[in-house]
CSV table of C-alpha atoms in Angstrom, one decimal:
chain,number,residue,atom,x,y,z
A,25,MET,CA,-6.9,18.9,32.8
A,26,LYS,CA,-8.1,18.7,29.2
A,27,ARG,CA,-7.1,22.3,28.5
A,28,SER,CA,-3.6,21.7,29.9
A,29,PHE,CA,-3.2,18.6,27.8
A,30,LEU,CA,-4.1,20.5,24.6
A,31,LEU,CA,-1.7,23.3,25.5
A,32,TRP,CA,1.1,20.7,26.1
A,33,TYR,CA,0.4,19.1,22.7
A,34,VAL,CA,0.3,22.4,20.8
A,35,LEU,CA,3.7,23.4,22.4
A,36,LEU,CA,5.1,20.0,21.4
A,37,VAL,CA,4.0,20.3,17.8
A,38,GLN,CA,5.3,23.9,17.7
A,39,ALA,CA,8.6,22.7,19.1
A,40,PHE,CA,8.8,20.2,16.2
A,41,PHE,CA,7.7,22.2,13.3
A,42,TYR,CA,8.9,25.7,14.4
A,43,GLY,CA,11.9,24.5,16.3
A,44,ALA,CA,13.4,21.6,14.4
A,45,TRP,CA,12.5,23.1,11.0
A,46,TYR,CA,12.7,26.9,11.6
A,47,SER,CA,15.2,27.6,14.4
A,48,VAL,CA,18.2,27.7,12.1
A,49,GLY,CA,17.3,30.8,10.2
A,50,GLY,CA,14.7,29.2,7.9
A,51,SER,CA,16.9,26.4,6.5
A,52,LEU,CA,16.2,22.8,6.8
A,53,HIS,CA,17.3,20.7,9.8
A,54,CYS,CA,17.0,17.0,9.1
A,55,GLU,CA,16.8,15.7,12.6
A,56,TYR,CA,13.4,15.0,14.1
A,57,SER,CA,12.0,13.9,17.4
A,58,ASN,CA,10.7,10.3,17.6
A,59,SER,CA,8.5,11.3,20.5
A,60,VAL,CA,6.6,13.7,18.3
A,61,ILE,CA,6.2,11.1,15.6
A,62,LEU,CA,5.2,8.3,17.8
A,63,HIS,CA,2.9,10.0,20.3
A,64,ARG,CA,-0.7,10.5,19.3
A,65,PRO,CA,-3.2,10.5,22.1
A,66,HIS,CA,-5.9,8.7,19.9
A,67,SER,CA,-5.2,5.4,18.1
A,68,VAL,CA,-7.4,2.9,16.2
A,69,SER,CA,-6.7,-0.2,14.2
A,70,ILE,CA,-8.0,-0.5,10.6
A,71,THR,CA,-9.6,-3.8,11.7
A,72,GLU,CA,-12.0,-1.9,14.0
A,73,PHE,CA,-13.6,-0.6,10.8
A,74,GLY,CA,-14.1,-4.0,9.2
A,75,ALA,CA,-10.9,-4.3,7.2
A,76,VAL,CA,-9.8,-7.8,6.3
A,77,GLY,CA,-6.1,-8.4,5.6
A,78,ASP,CA,-6.4,-11.3,3.2
A,79,GLY,CA,-5.2,-9.5,0.1
A,80,VAL,CA,-8.5,-10.1,-1.7
A,81,THR,CA,-11.1,-8.1,0.2
A,82,LEU,CA,-11.3,-4.4,-0.9
A,83,ASN,CA,-10.8,-2.2,2.2
A,84,THR,CA,-11.2,1.3,0.7
A,85,LYS,CA,-14.3,2.0,2.7
A,86,ALA,CA,-12.6,0.8,5.9
A,87,PHE,CA,-9.7,3.3,5.3
A,88,GLN,CA,-12.1,6.1,4.5
A,89,ASN,CA,-14.3,5.5,7.5
A,90,ALA,CA,-11.4,5.2,9.9
A,91,LEU,CA,-9.9,8.5,8.7
A,92,PHE,CA,-13.4,10.2,8.8
A,93,TYR,CA,-13.6,9.0,12.5
A,94,LEU,CA,-10.1,10.1,13.3
A,95,ASN,CA,-10.6,13.5,11.8
A,96,SER,CA,-12.7,14.4,14.9
A,97,PHE,CA,-9.5,14.2,17.0
A,98,SER,CA,-7.4,16.5,14.7
A,99,ASP,CA,-7.9,19.4,17.2
A,100,LYS,CA,-7.5,17.1,20.2
A,101,GLY,CA,-3.9,16.1,19.8
A,102,GLY,CA,-4.1,14.2,16.6
A,103,ALA,CA,-4.6,10.5,15.9
A,104,LYS,CA,-2.9,7.3,14.7
A,105,LEU,CA,-4.2,4.7,12.3
A,106,PHE,CA,-2.6,1.4,12.9
A,107,VAL,CA,-2.3,-1.1,10.1
A,108,PRO,CA,-1.3,-4.6,11.5
A,109,ALA,CA,0.4,-7.5,9.7
A,110,GLY,CA,-1.6,-8.6,6.7
A,111,GLN,CA,-2.3,-7.8,3.1
A,112,TRP,CA,-4.7,-4.8,3.0
A,113,LEU,CA,-6.1,-4.3,-0.5
A,114,THR,CA,-7.5,-0.8,-1.1
A,115,GLY,CA,-8.2,1.9,-3.6
A,116,SER,CA,-7.3,5.5,-3.2
A,117,PHE,CA,-8.0,7.2,0.2
A,118,ASP,CA,-7.5,10.7,1.7
A,119,LEU,CA,-5.3,11.5,4.7
A,120,ILE,CA,-6.1,14.1,7.3
A,121,SER,CA,-4.1,16.6,9.3
A,122,HIS,CA,-2.3,15.6,12.6
A,123,LEU,CA,-2.2,12.0,11.6
A,124,THR,CA,0.2,9.1,11.8
A,125,LEU,CA,-0.4,6.3,9.4
A,126,TRP,CA,1.5,3.4,11.0
A,127,LEU,CA,2.3,0.1,9.1
A,128,ASP,CA,3.3,-2.6,11.5
A,129,LYS,CA,6.0,-5.2,10.7
A,130,GLY,CA,4.5,-7.6,8.1
A,131,ALA,CA,1.8,-5.1,7.1
A,132,THR,CA,1.3,-4.4,3.3
A,133,ILE,CA,-1.1,-1.9,1.8
A,134,LEU,CA,-1.9,-3.2,-1.7
A,135,GLY,CA,-3.1,-0.9,-4.4
A,136,SER,CA,-6.2,-2.2,-6.3
A,137,THR,CA,-5.5,-3.4,-9.8
A,138,SER,CA,-8.9,-1.9,-11.0
A,139,SER,CA,-8.6,1.6,-12.3
A,140,GLU,CA,-12.1,2.3,-11.0
A,141,ASN,CA,-10.7,2.4,-7.5
A,142,TRP,CA,-8.3,5.2,-8.4
A,143,PRO,CA,-10.6,8.3,-8.9
A,144,VAL,CA,-9.8,10.8,-11.6
A,145,VAL,CA,-8.9,14.4,-10.5
A,146,ASP,CA,-8.0,17.7,-12.1
A,147,PRO,CA,-4.5,18.3,-13.3
A,148,LEU,CA,-2.1,20.3,-11.2
A,149,PRO,CA,-2.2,24.0,-12.0
A,150,SER,CA,1.6,24.1,-12.5
A,151,TYR,CA,1.3,21.4,-15.2
A,152,GLY,CA,-2.0,22.4,-16.9
A,153,ARG,CA,-2.8,18.8,-17.9
A,154,GLY,CA,-1.8,15.3,-16.9
A,155,ARG,CA,1.9,14.6,-17.2
A,156,GLU,CA,1.3,11.8,-19.7
A,157,LEU,CA,-2.0,12.6,-21.4
A,158,PRO,CA,-4.0,15.8,-21.9
A,159,GLY,CA,-6.8,16.4,-19.4
A,160,ARG,CA,-7.2,14.9,-15.9
A,161,ARG,CA,-5.2,12.2,-14.1
A,162,HIS,CA,-5.7,9.4,-11.7
A,163,ARG,CA,-5.4,10.2,-8.0
A,164,SER,CA,-2.7,8.6,-5.9
A,165,LEU,CA,-3.2,5.6,-3.7
A,166,ILE,CA,-2.5,7.7,-0.6
A,167,TYR,CA,-3.6,11.3,-1.1
A,168,GLY,CA,-4.1,14.5,0.7
A,169,GLN,CA,-4.5,18.3,0.2
A,170,ASN,CA,-4.1,21.3,2.4
A,171,LEU,CA,-2.9,19.3,5.4
A,172,THR,CA,-0.6,19.9,8.4
A,173,ASP,CA,1.5,17.4,10.4
A,174,VAL,CA,1.2,14.1,8.5
A,175,VAL,CA,3.4,11.1,9.2
A,176,ILE,CA,3.5,7.9,7.1
A,177,THR,CA,5.8,5.4,8.9
A,178,GLY,CA,6.0,2.1,10.7
A,179,GLU,CA,8.2,-1.0,11.4
A,180,ASN,CA,9.3,-1.3,7.7
A,181,GLY,CA,5.8,-2.1,6.5
A,182,THR,CA,5.2,-2.1,2.7
A,183,ILE,CA,3.1,-0.1,0.3
A,184,ASP,CA,2.8,-2.0,-3.0
A,185,GLY,CA,1.2,-0.2,-5.9
A,186,GLN,CA,0.8,-3.4,-7.9
A,187,GLY,CA,1.7,-1.3,-10.9
A,188,SER,CA,2.4,-3.9,-13.5
A,189,VAL,CA,-1.2,-3.6,-14.8
A,190,TRP,CA,-0.7,0.1,-15.2
A,191,TRP,CA,2.6,-0.4,-17.0
A,192,ASP,CA,0.9,-2.7,-19.5
A,193,TRP,CA,-1.9,-0.2,-20.1
A,194,PHE,CA,0.7,2.5,-20.7
A,195,ARG,CA,2.8,0.5,-23.1
A,196,ASN,CA,-0.3,-0.6,-25.0
A,197,GLY,CA,-1.8,2.9,-25.3
A,198,GLU,CA,-4.9,1.9,-23.3
A,199,LEU,CA,-4.9,4.7,-20.8
A,200,ASN,CA,-7.4,7.6,-20.8
A,201,TYR,CA,-5.7,9.5,-18.0
A,202,THR,CA,-2.2,9.9,-16.6
A,203,ARG,CA,-1.2,7.1,-14.2
A,204,PRO,CA,-1.3,7.6,-10.4
A,205,HIS,CA,1.4,7.9,-7.8
A,206,ILE,CA,1.6,5.8,-4.7
A,207,VAL,CA,1.8,8.9,-2.4
A,208,GLU,CA,0.9,12.5,-3.4
A,209,LEU,CA,0.5,15.2,-0.8
A,210,ILE,CA,-0.5,18.7,-2.1
A,211,ASN,CA,0.0,21.9,-0.3
A,212,THR,CA,0.9,20.2,2.9
A,213,THR,CA,3.2,21.5,5.7
A,214,GLY,CA,5.0,19.1,8.0
A,215,LEU,CA,5.2,15.8,6.2
A,216,ILE,CA,7.3,12.8,7.2
A,217,ILE,CA,7.6,9.5,5.3
A,218,SER,CA,10.0,7.1,6.9
A,219,ASN,CA,10.9,3.5,7.7
A,220,LEU,CA,8.9,1.8,4.9
A,221,THR,CA,9.3,-0.1,1.7
A,222,PHE,CA,7.6,1.1,-1.5
A,223,LEU,CA,7.0,-1.4,-4.4
A,224,ASN,CA,5.8,-1.3,-8.0
A,225,SER,CA,4.3,2.2,-8.2
A,226,PRO,CA,2.0,2.7,-11.2
A,227,PHE,CA,3.9,6.0,-11.9
A,228,TRP,CA,6.1,8.2,-9.7
A,229,ASN,CA,6.3,6.8,-6.1
A,230,ILE,CA,6.4,9.8,-3.8
A,231,HIS,CA,5.3,13.2,-5.0
A,232,PRO,CA,5.1,16.1,-2.5
A,233,VAL,CA,3.9,19.1,-4.5
A,234,TYR,CA,3.4,22.6,-3.2
A,235,CYS,CA,4.6,21.3,0.2
A,236,ARG,CA,6.8,22.7,2.9
A,237,ASP,CA,8.9,21.0,5.6
A,238,VAL,CA,9.2,17.5,4.2
A,239,LEU,CA,11.3,14.7,5.5
A,240,VAL,CA,11.8,11.4,3.5
A,241,LYS,CA,14.0,9.0,5.4
A,242,ASN,CA,15.0,5.4,5.7
A,243,LEU,CA,13.0,4.2,2.7
A,244,THR,CA,13.5,1.3,0.3
A,245,ILE,CA,11.8,2.0,-3.1
A,246,LEU,CA,11.8,-0.8,-5.7
A,247,ALA,CA,10.4,-1.3,-9.1
A,248,PRO,CA,11.7,-3.3,-12.1
A,249,LEU,CA,14.4,-1.6,-14.1
A,250,ASP,CA,12.2,-1.6,-17.2
A,251,SER,CA,9.1,-0.2,-15.5
A,252,PRO,CA,8.1,3.1,-17.1
A,253,ASN,CA,8.4,6.3,-15.2
A,254,THR,CA,8.6,4.8,-11.7
A,255,ASP,CA,10.6,7.7,-10.2
A,256,GLY,CA,11.5,7.3,-6.6
A,257,VAL,CA,11.0,10.7,-4.9
A,258,ASP,CA,9.9,13.8,-6.8
A,259,PRO,CA,9.8,17.0,-4.7
A,260,ASP,CA,7.8,19.4,-6.8
A,261,SER,CA,7.4,23.1,-6.2
A,262,SER,CA,8.3,22.4,-2.6
A,263,THR,CA,10.7,24.0,-0.1
A,264,ASN,CA,12.6,22.7,3.0
A,265,VAL,CA,12.8,19.1,1.8
A,266,CYS,CA,15.2,16.5,3.2
A,267,ILE,CA,15.7,13.1,1.5
A,268,GLU,CA,18.2,10.8,3.2
A,269,ASP,CA,19.2,7.3,3.9
A,270,CYS,CA,17.2,5.7,1.1
A,271,TYR,CA,17.9,2.8,-1.2
A,272,ILE,CA,16.1,3.2,-4.6
A,273,VAL,CA,16.1,0.9,-7.6
A,274,THR,CA,13.5,1.9,-10.3
A,275,GLY,CA,12.7,2.3,-13.9
A,276,ASP,CA,13.4,6.1,-13.9
A,277,ASP,CA,15.1,8.8,-11.9
A,278,LEU,CA,15.8,7.9,-8.3
A,279,VAL,CA,15.1,11.5,-7.2
A,280,SER,CA,13.8,14.2,-9.5
A,281,ILE,CA,13.4,17.8,-8.5
A,282,LYS,CA,10.6,19.6,-10.4
A,283,SER,CA,8.7,22.9,-10.3
A,284,GLY,CA,6.1,23.0,-13.1
A,285,TRP,CA,5.9,22.7,-16.8
A,286,ASP,CA,6.4,25.5,-19.4
A,287,GLU,CA,3.8,28.3,-19.4
A,288,TYR,CA,1.8,26.7,-16.5
A,289,GLY,CA,4.8,26.5,-14.2
A,290,ILE,CA,5.9,30.0,-15.2
A,291,SER,CA,2.5,31.3,-14.3
A,292,TYR,CA,2.1,29.4,-11.1
A,293,ALA,CA,5.6,30.5,-10.0
A,294,ARG,CA,6.1,28.1,-7.2
A,295,PRO,CA,9.8,27.2,-6.9
A,296,SER,CA,11.5,24.2,-5.4
A,297,SER,CA,14.2,25.4,-2.9
A,298,LYS,CA,16.3,24.4,0.1
A,299,ILE,CA,16.4,20.7,-0.7
A,300,LYS,CA,18.9,18.3,0.8
A,301,ILE,CA,19.6,14.9,-0.6
A,302,ASN,CA,21.9,12.9,1.6
A,303,ARG,CA,23.1,9.2,1.6
A,304,VAL,CA,21.0,7.9,-1.3
A,305,THR,CA,22.1,4.6,-3.0
A,306,GLY,CA,20.6,2.9,-6.0
A,307,GLN,CA,20.4,2.0,-9.6
A,308,THR,CA,18.5,3.0,-12.8
A,309,THR,CA,19.4,1.6,-16.2
A,310,SER,CA,17.2,4.1,-18.1
A,311,SER,CA,17.5,7.4,-16.3
A,312,SER,CA,19.4,9.3,-13.6
A,313,GLY,CA,20.4,9.0,-10.0
A,314,ILE,CA,19.5,12.6,-9.3
A,315,ALA,CA,17.7,14.7,-11.9
A,316,ILE,CA,16.6,18.4,-11.9
A,317,GLY,CA,13.8,18.9,-14.4
A,318,SER,CA,12.9,18.7,-17.0
A,319,GLU,CA,9.8,20.4,-15.5
A,320,MET,CA,11.5,23.3,-13.7
A,321,SER,CA,9.6,26.4,-14.9
A,322,GLY,CA,8.9,27.7,-11.4
A,323,GLY,CA,12.6,27.6,-10.6
A,324,VAL,CA,14.9,25.4,-8.6
A,325,SER,CA,17.5,26.7,-6.2
A,326,ASP,CA,19.6,26.0,-3.1
A,327,ILE,CA,20.0,22.2,-3.6
A,328,TYR,CA,22.6,20.2,-1.7
A,329,ILE,CA,23.4,16.6,-2.8
A,330,LYS,CA,25.9,14.6,-0.7
A,331,ASP,CA,27.0,11.0,-0.4
A,332,LEU,CA,25.2,9.7,-3.5
A,333,HIS,CA,26.3,6.1,-4.6
A,334,LEU,CA,25.1,5.0,-8.0
A,335,PHE,CA,25.9,1.7,-9.6
A,336,ASN,CA,25.2,-0.1,-12.9
A,337,SER,CA,23.2,2.8,-14.2
A,338,ASN,CA,22.6,5.0,-17.2
A,339,THR,CA,23.3,8.5,-15.9
A,340,GLY,CA,24.6,9.9,-12.6
A,341,ILE,CA,23.4,13.4,-12.2
A,342,ARG,CA,21.4,15.3,-14.9
A,343,ILE,CA,19.9,18.7,-15.4
A,344,LYS,CA,17.1,18.7,-18.0
A,345,THR,CA,15.5,21.8,-19.5
A,346,SER,CA,14.4,23.3,-22.9
A,347,PRO,CA,13.5,26.5,-24.6
A,348,GLY,CA,10.0,27.3,-23.5
A,349,ARG,CA,10.6,26.2,-19.9
A,350,GLY,CA,11.7,29.5,-18.5
A,351,GLY,CA,12.5,29.3,-14.8
A,352,TYR,CA,16.0,28.7,-13.4
A,353,VAL,CA,18.3,26.2,-11.8
A,354,ARG,CA,20.9,27.9,-9.6
A,355,ASN,CA,22.9,27.3,-6.5
A,356,VAL,CA,23.3,23.6,-6.6
A,357,HIS,CA,26.2,21.9,-4.7
A,358,VAL,CA,27.0,18.2,-5.3
A,359,SER,CA,29.7,16.5,-3.2
A,360,ASN,CA,31.0,13.2,-2.1
A,361,VAL,CA,29.6,11.1,-5.0
A,362,LYS,CA,30.6,7.6,-6.0
A,363,PHE,CA,29.7,6.1,-9.4
A,364,HIS,CA,30.4,2.5,-10.4
A,365,ASN,CA,29.7,1.4,-14.0
A,366,VAL,CA,27.7,4.5,-14.9
A,367,GLN,CA,27.4,5.2,-18.6
A,368,LYS,CA,27.2,9.0,-18.4
A,369,ALA,CA,28.4,10.5,-15.1
A,370,ILE,CA,27.2,14.1,-15.5
A,371,ARG,CA,24.8,15.3,-18.1
A,372,PHE,CA,23.2,18.7,-19.0
A,373,THR,CA,20.4,18.6,-21.6
A,374,GLY,CA,19.3,22.0,-22.9
A,375,LYS,CA,16.9,20.8,-25.5
A,376,TYR,CA,15.0,18.1,-23.7
A,377,GLY,CA,11.7,19.0,-25.4
A,378,GLU,CA,8.4,17.5,-24.2
A,379,HIS,CA,5.9,20.4,-24.0
A,380,PRO,CA,2.4,20.2,-22.5
A,381,ASP,CA,0.8,21.9,-25.6
A,382,GLU,CA,1.5,24.4,-28.4
A,383,ASN,CA,1.0,27.4,-26.2
A,384,PHE,CA,4.4,27.6,-24.7
A,385,ASP,CA,6.7,30.6,-25.5
A,386,PRO,CA,9.9,29.3,-27.3
A,387,LYS,CA,11.6,32.5,-26.2
A,388,ALA,CA,11.1,31.7,-22.5
A,389,LEU,CA,14.7,30.5,-21.9
A,390,PRO,CA,15.8,28.9,-18.6
A,391,VAL,CA,18.7,30.3,-16.5
A,392,ILE,CA,21.1,27.6,-15.5
A,393,GLU,CA,24.0,28.9,-13.3
A,394,LYS,CA,26.2,28.2,-10.3
A,395,ILE,CA,26.3,24.4,-10.3
A,396,THR,CA,29.2,22.9,-8.4
A,397,PHE,CA,30.5,19.4,-8.4
A,398,GLU,CA,33.0,18.6,-5.7
A,399,ASN,CA,34.7,15.4,-4.6
A,400,VAL,CA,33.1,13.1,-7.3
A,401,ASN,CA,34.7,9.8,-8.0
A,402,GLY,CA,33.8,7.0,-10.5
A,403,GLU,CA,35.0,3.9,-12.2
A,404,GLY,CA,33.8,2.1,-15.2
A,405,ILE,CA,32.4,5.3,-16.6
A,406,GLY,CA,31.3,5.5,-20.3
A,407,VAL,CA,31.4,9.3,-20.7
A,408,ALA,CA,32.5,11.7,-17.9
A,409,GLY,CA,30.4,14.6,-19.0
A,410,LEU,CA,27.8,15.5,-21.7
A,411,LEU,CA,27.3,19.2,-21.1
A,412,GLU,CA,24.9,20.6,-23.7
A,413,GLY,CA,23.4,24.1,-23.1
A,414,ILE,CA,21.3,26.2,-25.3
A,415,GLU,CA,22.6,28.4,-28.1
A,416,GLY,CA,22.2,32.1,-27.0
A,417,ASP,CA,21.5,30.9,-23.5
A,418,GLU,CA,24.7,29.7,-22.0
A,419,PHE,CA,24.8,27.6,-18.8
A,420,LYS,CA,27.3,29.5,-16.7
A,421,ASN,CA,29.5,29.2,-13.6
A,422,ILE,CA,29.5,25.4,-13.8
A,423,CYS,CA,32.3,24.3,-11.6
A,424,PHE,CA,34.2,21.0,-11.1
A,425,LEU,CA,36.6,20.6,-8.2
A,426,ASN,CA,38.4,17.3,-7.3
A,427,VAL,CA,36.6,15.1,-9.8
A,428,THR,CA,38.1,11.8,-10.8
A,429,LEU,CA,36.2,9.6,-13.3
A,430,ILE,CA,37.9,6.6,-14.7
A,431,VAL,CA,36.6,6.1,-18.2
A,432,LYS,CA,36.4,2.6,-19.6
A,433,LYS,CA,39.4,1.8,-21.8
A,434,ASN,CA,37.3,0.6,-24.7
A,435,SER,CA,35.2,3.8,-24.8
A,436,LYS,CA,35.6,5.5,-28.2
A,437,LYS,CA,33.9,8.7,-27.1
A,438,ALA,CA,35.6,11.8,-25.9
A,439,PRO,CA,35.4,11.9,-22.0
A,440,TRP,CA,33.9,15.4,-22.1
A,441,LYS,CA,31.7,17.1,-24.6
A,442,CYS,CA,30.6,20.7,-24.1
A,443,SER,CA,28.4,23.1,-26.0
A,444,HIS,CA,27.0,26.5,-24.8
A,445,VAL,CA,28.3,25.8,-21.2
A,446,ARG,CA,30.9,27.9,-19.4
A,447,GLY,CA,32.7,27.4,-16.1
A,448,TYR,CA,35.8,26.4,-14.2
A,449,SER,CA,37.6,23.2,-13.2
A,450,GLN,CA,40.4,22.2,-11.0
A,451,TRP,CA,41.9,18.8,-10.1
A,452,VAL,CA,39.7,17.1,-12.7
A,453,SER,CA,40.6,13.8,-14.4
A,454,PRO,CA,40.2,13.2,-17.2
A,455,GLU,CA,40.9,16.9,-17.9
A,456,ILE,CA,38.1,19.0,-19.2
A,457,THR,CA,39.5,20.1,-22.6
A,458,CYS,CA,36.5,22.3,-23.6
A,459,ASP,CA,37.6,25.8,-24.4
A,460,SER,CA,34.8,27.3,-22.4
A,461,PHE,CA,36.2,25.9,-19.1
A,462,GLY,CA,38.9,27.7,-17.2
A,463,GLU,CA,41.6,25.5,-15.7
A,464,ASN,CA,41.6,27.0,-12.2
A,465,ILE,CA,39.0,27.9,-9.6
A,466,PHE,CA,41.2,29.3,-6.8
A,467,PRO,CA,41.7,32.0,-5.9
A,468,GLU,CA,40.2,34.3,-8.5
A,469,HIS,CA,37.0,32.3,-9.5
A,470,SER,CA,36.0,30.7,-6.2
A,471,SER,CA,33.2,33.3,-5.7
A,472,ASP,CA,31.7,32.2,-9.1
A,473,CYS,CA,31.3,28.6,-7.8
A,474,PHE,CA,28.4,28.0,-5.5
A,475,GLY,CA,29.3,26.5,-2.1
A,476,LEU,CA,33.1,27.2,-2.4
A,477,SER,CA,33.2,30.6,-0.8
A,478,GLU,CA,31.9,32.2,2.4
A,479,ASN,CA,30.5,35.0,0.3
A,480,ASP,CA,28.2,32.7,-1.6
A,481,LEU,CA,27.1,30.9,1.5
A,482,GLU,CA,26.2,34.2,3.2
A,483,LYS,CA,24.0,35.1,0.2
A,484,SER,CA,22.1,31.9,0.3
A,485,SER,CA,19.1,32.9,2.5
A,486,GLY,CA,21.1,32.5,5.7
A,487,LEU,CA,22.2,28.9,4.9
A,488,SER,CA,25.8,29.7,6.1
A,489,ARG,CA,24.4,30.1,9.6
A,490,SER,CA,22.7,26.8,9.6
A,491,PRO,CA,23.9,23.8,11.5
A,492,TRP,CA,22.5,21.8,8.6
A,493,LEU,CA,25.1,23.3,6.3
A,494,LEU,CA,27.9,23.7,8.8
A,495,SER,CA,27.7,20.0,9.7
A,496,TRP,CA,28.9,19.2,6.2
């Protein structure tokens, strides 16, 4: 009986990870089965390990002990850690494979406001140092390495990083190490984060790095608009990632795709690829709705962004890079975008700067090509496009199709500014007057614009055969 149950569970997990994720020729399919997420044969409550949900008692040991106990079931169908309603104060803790961390309605996990409860760990190899400071970095509140089949979900429970103390330390120059994320999973396959609210992260909120098969869905992510570097979701050197149906208001980029920093990212050579961002709404007054880079030295490709709605914000979509980054950004398709009161709708920055140390190679130039914007609309726009490439390293095959951006009447700046960028445009208002842009895409240039021809789709690792793509 036990053996037959284990066989059933293995088949079920394989149906999820190797069916839902892999059955469409290696591309990402965003649908998932609730039965797989909800069913774990072993379940315990955090209260069984002495946790107290009063918002004052530190429960780090309770989380650690519960997960140590549940790890014995990882090869017996997996386990569920139930967090009931209450305020559960904790420091950093490690997740395990084949786990569901479930936050019930009214449950809040609170990050400790003492830095001692956020251990210090080594820098990521693709960064070579902490992102903010040389050397090591604080570990995230919810952390894990080399895991399989991890689900963080619930009935819209909350994970609150209580980051204001970290923001003050950062502004006052009082930090010895880079600030922590709320969630960071490293080298993990099969990760789902859904149906939760994230508040006040000390640094980036959700950081899957060196991961595969990641679904981020139905999240609300909030931080004050002036909070420093509180990115929403940052897929980093990861592949097969889906981010959808999220509302994000933060002090930095809502979503930022990364893949390592200068010589460290080039050496580690772990790209981000096959990423879908769908139905994201939000605001950022300092940064971008969707950013690629600036840390993109391992390469970024096959990115699909659809149904983005950004309001009262600084920048809509931005690609950031610099001499010394190396790497590439190619095969990006952006469609069905709405901007309202956005200062810079589309921005490319070729000289972003910010290097980890003096050892980068300034001759390591990035390749930026085949970026398509289709069906983009906006009103109350300050500048339609600031497209700044790199001298001697043109950004090429940048395409705009059916783009209407209503620029504010009192704007004194030209709607489009281009340098070292070359591409094509059709049905664009205000018209792109840069000499480096052709006025028509069809029929002769459609193959140069990613996502606009069957030829391009067939070349994109089988994406043209994917229901994921065809459903668009």
